[in-house]
Tab-separated table of C-alpha atoms in Angstrom:
chain	number	residue	atom	x	y	z
A	37	MET	CA	27.022	-7.246	-1.092
A	38	LYS	CA	24.204	-9.016	0.665
A	39	ALA	CA	20.870	-9.300	-1.112
A	40	ILE	CA	17.660	-11.278	-0.550
A	41	ARG	CA	16.785	-13.663	-3.397
A	42	PHE	CA	14.264	-16.405	-4.107
A	43	ASP	CA	14.392	-19.044	-6.845
A	44	HIS	CA	10.687	-19.924	-6.977
A	45	TYR	CA	7.373	-18.753	-5.557
A	46	GLY	CA	6.370	-19.969	-2.132
A	47	GLU	CA	5.947	-19.046	1.491
A	48	PRO	CA	8.313	-16.099	2.145
A	49	ALA	CA	9.902	-17.599	5.262
A	50	ASP	CA	10.710	-20.763	3.276
A	51	VAL	CA	11.930	-19.388	-0.096
A	52	LEU	CA	13.803	-16.208	0.817
A	53	THR	CA	17.557	-16.544	1.261
A	54	VAL	CA	20.481	-14.218	1.896
A	55	THR	CA	22.942	-14.302	-0.999
A	56	GLU	CA	26.233	-12.635	-1.927
A	57	GLN	CA	25.988	-10.627	-5.107
A	58	PRO	CA	28.341	-8.311	-6.928
A	59	VAL	CA	27.644	-4.632	-6.291
A	60	PRO	CA	25.528	-3.550	-9.294
A	61	GLN	CA	26.725	-0.859	-11.739
A	62	PRO	CA	24.358	1.748	-12.992
A	63	GLY	CA	23.870	2.123	-16.754
A	64	PRO	CA	22.907	5.297	-18.606
A	65	GLY	CA	19.984	7.053	-16.962
A	66	GLN	CA	20.293	4.876	-13.803
A	67	VAL	CA	21.519	5.473	-10.285
A	68	ARG	CA	23.002	3.062	-7.753
A	69	ILE	CA	21.487	3.517	-4.301
A	70	LYS	CA	22.630	2.423	-0.867
A	71	ILE	CA	19.490	1.197	0.937
A	72	ARG	CA	18.789	2.547	4.410
A	73	LEU	CA	15.401	1.039	5.148
A	74	SER	CA	12.876	-0.966	3.111
A	75	PRO	CA	9.451	-1.970	4.497
A	76	VAL	CA	8.003	-5.484	4.424
A	77	ASN	CA	4.687	-4.716	2.729
A	78	PRO	CA	1.794	-7.098	1.915
A	79	SER	CA	2.484	-6.450	-1.766
A	80	ASP	CA	6.018	-7.800	-1.319
A	81	LEU	CA	4.742	-10.990	0.250
A	82	LEU	CA	2.037	-11.396	-2.391
A	83	TYR	CA	4.725	-11.201	-5.080
A	84	ILE	CA	6.931	-13.798	-3.351
A	85	ARG	CA	3.949	-16.140	-3.168
A	86	GLY	CA	3.293	-15.718	-6.871
A	87	HIS	CA	-0.026	-13.795	-6.465
A	88	TYR	CA	1.160	-10.508	-7.915
A	89	SER	CA	0.483	-10.570	-11.670
A	90	GLY	CA	1.622	-6.995	-12.209
A	91	VAL	CA	5.315	-7.827	-11.849
A	92	THR	CA	7.055	-9.865	-14.598
A	93	GLU	CA	8.244	-13.253	-13.329
A	94	HIS	CA	12.015	-13.607	-13.277
A	95	PHE	CA	14.205	-15.988	-11.268
A	96	PRO	CA	16.308	-15.770	-9.262
A	97	SER	CA	14.373	-12.698	-8.123
A	98	GLY	CA	14.992	-9.923	-5.701
A	99	ALA	CA	12.344	-8.475	-3.434
A	100	GLY	CA	11.390	-5.143	-1.952
A	101	PHE	CA	9.470	-2.513	-4.003
A	102	GLU	CA	10.202	0.618	-2.061
A	103	GLY	CA	12.600	2.180	0.450
A	104	VAL	CA	14.701	5.145	1.640
A	105	SER	CA	18.201	5.284	0.264
A	106	VAL	CA	21.197	7.451	-0.447
A	107	VAL	CA	22.405	8.023	-3.961
A	108	ASP	CA	25.739	6.163	-4.265
A	109	THR	CA	26.705	6.424	-7.952
A	110	LEU	CA	25.228	8.249	-10.945
A	111	GLY	CA	24.956	6.635	-14.331
A	112	LEU	CA	25.805	8.447	-17.547
A	113	GLY	CA	23.478	11.351	-18.340
A	114	VAL	CA	21.749	11.549	-14.984
A	115	GLU	CA	20.823	15.059	-13.936
A	116	GLY	CA	18.949	16.494	-10.962
A	117	LEU	CA	20.451	14.009	-8.433
A	118	ALA	CA	23.708	14.073	-6.508
A	119	VAL	CA	25.882	11.491	-4.782
A	120	GLY	CA	24.995	11.451	-1.069
A	121	GLN	CA	21.460	12.750	-1.616
A	122	ARG	CA	18.685	11.013	0.334
A	123	VAL	CA	15.926	9.725	-1.929
A	124	PHE	CA	12.788	7.633	-1.935
A	125	ALA	CA	13.460	4.761	-4.372
A	126	ARG	CA	10.791	2.786	-6.134
A	127	ASN	CA	12.049	-0.578	-7.371
A	128	SER	CA	9.399	-1.843	-9.794
A	129	PRO	CA	10.900	-5.362	-10.409
A	130	GLY	CA	11.733	-5.785	-6.717
A	131	GLY	CA	15.224	-5.561	-5.285
A	132	ASN	CA	15.403	-3.087	-2.401
A	133	TRP	CA	15.951	-5.892	0.105
A	134	ALA	CA	19.665	-5.581	-0.553
A	135	GLN	CA	22.604	-3.395	0.502
A	136	TYR	CA	22.656	-1.724	-2.921
A	137	ALA	CA	20.333	-1.536	-5.903
A	138	VAL	CA	20.217	0.129	-9.304
A	139	VAL	CA	17.003	1.902	-10.352
A	140	PRO	CA	16.078	4.333	-13.143
A	141	ALA	CA	16.932	7.873	-12.082
A	142	GLU	CA	13.278	8.928	-12.542
A	143	ASP	CA	12.296	6.412	-9.826
A	144	ALA	CA	14.590	7.996	-7.232
A	145	TRP	CA	12.876	11.118	-5.845
A	146	PRO	CA	14.657	13.606	-3.530
A	147	VAL	CA	12.806	14.007	-0.251
A	148	PRO	CA	12.559	16.776	2.364
A	149	ASP	CA	15.130	16.630	5.259
A	150	ASP	CA	12.441	16.982	7.919
A	151	ILE	CA	10.649	13.669	7.114
A	152	PRO	CA	12.192	10.707	9.045
A	153	ASP	CA	13.632	7.656	7.302
A	154	GLU	CA	10.830	5.403	8.517
A	155	GLN	CA	8.234	7.653	6.788
A	156	ILE	CA	10.204	7.990	3.577
A	157	ALA	CA	10.826	4.210	3.421
A	158	SER	CA	7.063	3.659	3.312
A	159	PHE	CA	6.420	6.744	1.237
A	160	MET	CA	4.638	5.442	-1.829
A	161	ILE	CA	2.743	2.199	-1.589
A	162	ASN	CA	0.472	2.938	1.360
A	163	PRO	CA	0.224	6.773	1.358
A	164	ALA	CA	-0.165	7.056	-2.419
A	165	THR	CA	-2.748	4.216	-2.365
A	166	ALA	CA	-4.765	5.968	0.311
A	167	ILE	CA	-4.757	9.292	-1.539
A	168	LEU	CA	-5.457	7.800	-4.959
A	169	MET	CA	-8.229	5.483	-3.841
A	170	VAL	CA	-10.103	7.921	-1.576
A	171	ARG	CA	-9.520	11.293	-3.196
A	172	HIS	CA	-9.102	10.483	-6.851
A	173	VAL	CA	-10.261	7.027	-8.117
A	174	LEU	CA	-13.407	6.912	-5.953
A	175	ALA	CA	-13.437	10.651	-5.259
A	176	VAL	CA	-15.591	10.101	-2.136
A	177	PRO	CA	-17.544	13.305	-1.484
A	178	ARG	CA	-17.370	15.071	1.869
A	179	GLY	CA	-20.077	13.820	4.217
A	180	ASP	CA	-20.530	10.431	2.466
A	181	TRP	CA	-19.871	6.972	3.911
A	182	LEU	CA	-16.805	4.905	3.001
A	183	LEU	CA	-16.738	1.208	4.012
A	184	GLN	CA	-13.386	-0.555	4.341
A	185	ALA	CA	-12.205	-3.983	5.378
A	186	ALA	CA	-8.843	-4.754	7.179
A	187	ALA	CA	-9.202	-1.398	8.843
A	188	GLY	CA	-6.592	-2.176	11.486
A	189	SER	CA	-3.796	-2.477	8.924
A	190	GLU	CA	-1.304	0.374	8.415
A	191	LEU	CA	-3.136	1.386	5.229
A	192	GLY	CA	-6.528	1.025	6.873
A	193	ARG	CA	-5.453	3.364	9.686
A	194	MET	CA	-4.168	5.894	7.157
A	195	ILE	CA	-7.537	5.816	5.388
A	196	ILE	CA	-9.349	6.476	8.662
A	197	ARG	CA	-7.213	9.534	9.334
A	198	LEU	CA	-7.405	10.785	5.714
A	199	ALA	CA	-11.174	10.356	5.644
A	200	LYS	CA	-11.584	12.207	8.924
A	201	HIS	CA	-9.427	15.014	7.601
A	202	ASP	CA	-11.464	15.171	4.391
A	203	GLY	CA	-14.864	15.057	6.149
A	204	ILE	CA	-15.694	11.531	4.969
A	205	LYS	CA	-17.472	9.118	7.388
A	206	THR	CA	-15.973	5.629	7.690
A	207	ILE	CA	-17.350	2.189	8.546
A	208	ASN	CA	-14.443	-0.035	9.408
A	209	VAL	CA	-14.424	-3.876	9.456
A	210	VAL	CA	-12.067	-5.700	11.800
A	211	ARG	CA	-11.724	-9.322	12.945
A	212	ARG	CA	-10.676	-8.735	16.513
A	213	ARG	CA	-12.948	-6.964	18.986
A	214	GLU	CA	-9.905	-5.575	20.862
A	215	ALA	CA	-9.081	-3.432	17.801
A	216	VAL	CA	-12.332	-1.496	17.920
A	217	GLN	CA	-11.504	1.198	20.472
A	218	GLY	CA	-8.106	2.004	18.981
A	219	LEU	CA	-9.677	2.727	15.595
A	220	LYS	CA	-12.385	4.874	17.194
A	221	ASP	CA	-9.602	6.817	18.904
A	222	LEU	CA	-8.081	7.463	15.449
A	223	GLY	CA	-11.312	8.935	14.195
A	224	ALA	CA	-13.285	6.009	12.856
A	225	ASP	CA	-16.987	6.831	12.897
A	226	GLU	CA	-18.127	3.173	13.122
A	227	VAL	CA	-16.216	-0.099	13.652
A	228	ILE	CA	-17.857	-3.448	13.108
A	229	VAL	CA	-16.505	-6.882	13.966
A	230	SER	CA	-16.947	-9.387	11.117
A	231	THR	CA	-17.748	-12.281	13.487
A	232	ASP	CA	-20.801	-10.404	14.844
A	233	GLY	CA	-22.815	-11.223	11.732
A	234	PRO	CA	-22.876	-10.609	7.957
A	235	ILE	CA	-21.109	-7.338	7.201
A	236	ASP	CA	-23.850	-6.132	4.870
A	237	GLU	CA	-26.528	-6.543	7.554
A	238	GLN	CA	-24.341	-4.631	10.103
A	239	VAL	CA	-23.673	-1.856	7.598
A	240	ARG	CA	-27.347	-1.337	6.808
A	241	LYS	CA	-28.190	-1.063	10.469
A	242	ILE	CA	-25.811	1.974	10.464
A	243	VAL	CA	-26.604	3.724	7.152
A	244	GLY	CA	-30.093	2.430	6.306
A	245	PRO	CA	-31.446	-0.053	3.785
A	246	GLN	CA	-29.894	1.719	0.815
A	247	GLY	CA	-26.335	0.655	1.697
A	248	VAL	CA	-23.100	2.591	1.083
A	249	ASP	CA	-21.971	4.316	-2.109
A	250	PHE	CA	-18.226	3.583	-1.674
A	251	ALA	CA	-16.211	0.612	-0.382
A	252	ILE	CA	-12.640	-0.665	-0.511
A	253	ASP	CA	-11.384	-4.139	0.305
A	254	PRO	CA	-8.033	-5.990	0.366
A	255	VAL	CA	-9.398	-9.208	1.803
A	256	ALA	CA	-11.718	-10.749	-0.857
A	257	GLY	CA	-13.318	-14.122	-0.085
A	258	GLN	CA	-16.329	-13.997	2.192
A	259	THR	CA	-15.398	-10.571	3.567
A	260	GLY	CA	-15.160	-9.073	0.046
A	261	THR	CA	-18.428	-10.745	-0.916
A	262	GLU	CA	-20.241	-9.175	2.046
A	263	ILE	CA	-18.616	-5.827	1.363
A	264	PHE	CA	-20.009	-5.992	-2.188
A	265	ARG	CA	-23.467	-6.821	-0.822
A	266	SER	CA	-23.245	-3.678	1.307
A	267	LEU	CA	-23.240	-1.402	-1.764
A	268	SER	CA	-26.079	0.865	-2.749
A	269	GLU	CA	-27.659	0.430	-6.253
A	270	ASP	CA	-25.010	2.784	-7.745
A	271	GLY	CA	-22.243	1.825	-5.284
A	272	ARG	CA	-18.573	1.489	-6.282
A	273	MET	CA	-16.100	-0.945	-4.705
A	274	LEU	CA	-12.337	-1.039	-5.136
A	275	VAL	CA	-10.492	-4.335	-4.501
A	276	TYR	CA	-6.806	-3.739	-3.834
A	277	GLY	CA	-5.687	-7.165	-2.508
A	278	SER	CA	-6.670	-10.711	-1.749
A	279	LEU	CA	-5.483	-11.551	1.781
A	280	THR	CA	-7.625	-14.706	1.745
A	281	GLY	CA	-6.555	-15.791	-1.760
A	282	GLU	CA	-10.236	-16.405	-2.479
A	283	GLY	CA	-12.648	-14.882	-4.964
A	284	ILE	CA	-15.534	-12.421	-4.465
A	285	ILE	CA	-18.953	-13.802	-5.363
A	286	VAL	CA	-21.168	-11.158	-7.009
A	287	GLY	CA	-23.808	-13.207	-8.810
A	288	ASP	CA	-25.353	-15.375	-6.127
A	289	ASP	CA	-28.022	-12.896	-5.085
A	290	PRO	CA	-30.324	-11.914	-7.976
A	291	ARG	CA	-31.322	-8.746	-6.153
A	292	LEU	CA	-27.801	-7.457	-6.681
A	293	THR	CA	-27.439	-8.535	-10.334
A	294	LEU	CA	-30.839	-7.696	-11.657
A	295	SER	CA	-31.120	-4.148	-10.318
A	296	GLY	CA	-28.922	-1.102	-9.924
A	297	ARG	CA	-25.482	-0.432	-11.328
A	298	ARG	CA	-22.979	-1.623	-8.732
A	299	THR	CA	-19.325	-1.399	-9.884
A	300	LEU	CA	-16.501	-3.686	-8.748
A	301	GLU	CA	-13.048	-2.419	-9.801
A	302	VAL	CA	-9.495	-3.556	-9.228
A	303	TYR	CA	-7.105	-0.968	-7.852
A	304	TRP	CA	-3.387	-1.450	-8.382
A	305	LEU	CA	-0.839	1.258	-7.735
A	306	GLY	CA	1.456	-0.057	-10.456
A	307	TYR	CA	-1.361	0.517	-12.985
A	308	TRP	CA	-2.052	4.128	-11.947
A	309	LEU	CA	1.468	5.568	-11.438
A	310	PRO	CA	2.446	5.525	-15.182
A	311	ARG	CA	-1.006	6.817	-16.122
A	312	LEU	CA	-1.268	9.680	-13.624
A	313	ASP	CA	-0.309	12.390	-16.172
A	314	ASN	CA	-3.351	11.457	-18.257
A	315	SER	CA	-5.715	10.571	-15.410
A	316	GLY	CA	-7.165	14.052	-14.873
A	317	PHE	CA	-6.482	13.682	-11.140
A	318	PHE	CA	-3.838	16.400	-11.032
A	319	SER	CA	-3.115	19.752	-12.604
A	320	PRO	CA	-1.782	19.458	-16.177
A	321	ASP	CA	0.639	22.248	-15.472
A	322	ARG	CA	3.408	19.909	-14.270
A	323	PRO	CA	4.069	16.156	-13.974
A	324	ALA	CA	1.565	14.299	-11.761
A	325	ILE	CA	3.921	12.278	-9.598
A	326	PRO	CA	5.695	15.350	-8.107
A	327	GLN	CA	2.207	16.699	-7.249
A	328	LEU	CA	1.309	13.394	-5.639
A	329	ILE	CA	4.581	13.487	-3.656
A	330	ASP	CA	3.846	17.038	-2.471
A	331	GLU	CA	0.425	15.848	-1.314
A	332	ILE	CA	1.960	12.938	0.563
A	333	VAL	CA	4.617	15.100	2.229
A	334	GLU	CA	2.045	17.652	3.450
A	335	LEU	CA	-0.190	14.895	4.848
A	336	ILE	CA	2.756	13.220	6.610
A	337	ARG	CA	3.714	16.549	8.175
A	338	GLN	CA	0.111	16.827	9.436
A	339	GLY	CA	0.299	13.342	10.984
A	340	ILE	CA	-2.328	11.951	8.677
A	341	LEU	CA	-0.418	9.544	6.378
A	342	ASN	CA	2.218	8.550	8.895
A	343	THR	CA	3.473	4.998	9.118
A	344	ALA	CA	3.802	3.597	12.653
A	345	PRO	CA	7.407	2.248	12.819
A	346	GLY	CA	7.747	-1.338	13.954
A	347	GLU	CA	10.715	-3.636	14.435
A	348	LYS	CA	13.816	-3.396	12.274
A	349	PHE	CA	15.665	-6.516	11.018
A	350	GLY	CA	18.967	-7.123	9.237
A	351	LEU	CA	18.975	-9.099	6.004
A	352	ASP	CA	20.287	-12.157	7.881
A	353	ASP	CA	17.035	-12.186	9.846
A	354	ILE	CA	14.750	-12.168	6.788
A	355	GLY	CA	12.756	-15.175	7.968
A	356	ALA	CA	11.947	-13.487	11.281
A	357	ALA	CA	11.113	-10.243	9.527
A	358	VAL	CA	8.522	-11.683	7.140
A	359	THR	CA	7.023	-13.798	9.974
A	360	GLU	CA	6.715	-10.718	12.202
A	361	ALA	CA	5.084	-8.725	9.379
A	362	GLU	CA	2.217	-11.210	9.202
A	363	THR	CA	1.799	-11.851	12.952
A	364	VAL	CA	-1.674	-10.872	13.995
A	365	GLY	CA	-1.623	-7.835	16.253
A	366	HIS	CA	2.058	-6.963	15.634
A	367	SER	CA	2.910	-3.363	16.264
A	368	GLY	CA	3.887	-1.038	13.430
A	369	LYS	CA	5.475	-1.492	10.026
A	370	VAL	CA	8.333	-4.025	9.876
A	371	PHE	CA	11.485	-2.750	8.175
A	372	LEU	CA	14.667	-4.280	6.755
A	373	ALA	CA	17.838	-2.327	7.442
A	374	PRO	CA	20.267	-3.854	4.858
A	375	ASN	CA	23.244	-1.826	5.942
A	376	GLY	CA	22.582	-1.918	9.664
A	377	ALA	CA	21.045	0.628	12.024
A	378	GLY	CA	23.755	3.176	11.153
A	379	HIS	CA	23.139	2.712	7.416
């Protein structure tokens, strides 16, 4: 079978190669899946560059943390799944950029027939992150302000729609002025352009001198620093990425370190998923992840957590796929189709 591999960290277009591998065999409690679509997510590219500390280093390594698949073979003792069943498959070590993969049976979740492949392929990383950050970790109250950077990304757009649905007001930071109107059309209350001046000054012109109580940021660097400066005295900020690869400076302004109780937290989906049952976020009556999945399915059906499908690439075009995924202004989520358009 064909599978994407890389032997060392580096720029994705340089280090990713198409290899021939034996078709993997599932062990007890595992399933082999035939991959239909797997998205090219920022988290995948962070991992390939060596910036993703949550995944254990192993080389040669596969890539691709999520995707829509069909169950191909059941390992010994697997119950609740059937050969030919369509599933969302989470591949924690990376490996869904391949024609086949083996995952633990508990990481292959059956999905409703009415949700298209493109939505199922991107089912967990972005939609679950939007729900967990906004509704559960920050628990932003209805009517309050939420500030976010990288608002034009797929996840940023989901957060705008989710906040609108939940009665939360959003201030959205973008780099390109041409992105402003599109986000307002989605339901963004305010959109500010980072090049128009310090983000914190622009934010306070909107909400007042107190700043915002809630903020999320995947950019870090100067943007993240200015997002932090936008917080109120008791404000909370989640950092869920580092698109700049730079740090956030929190101690350069004594007014922010000698008053108030501002909180800067790291959000990582891989931390929360195994802890959801004990998080208090969901009803204790049944496992939390099925409840999260039900929440995602309902919001996809309502058009709130939908992924905009972009271009599809075969494994042989992996270099073009990862380049397209990071092209400024590209349209929709880039997918790999390891077994071709007909799966």
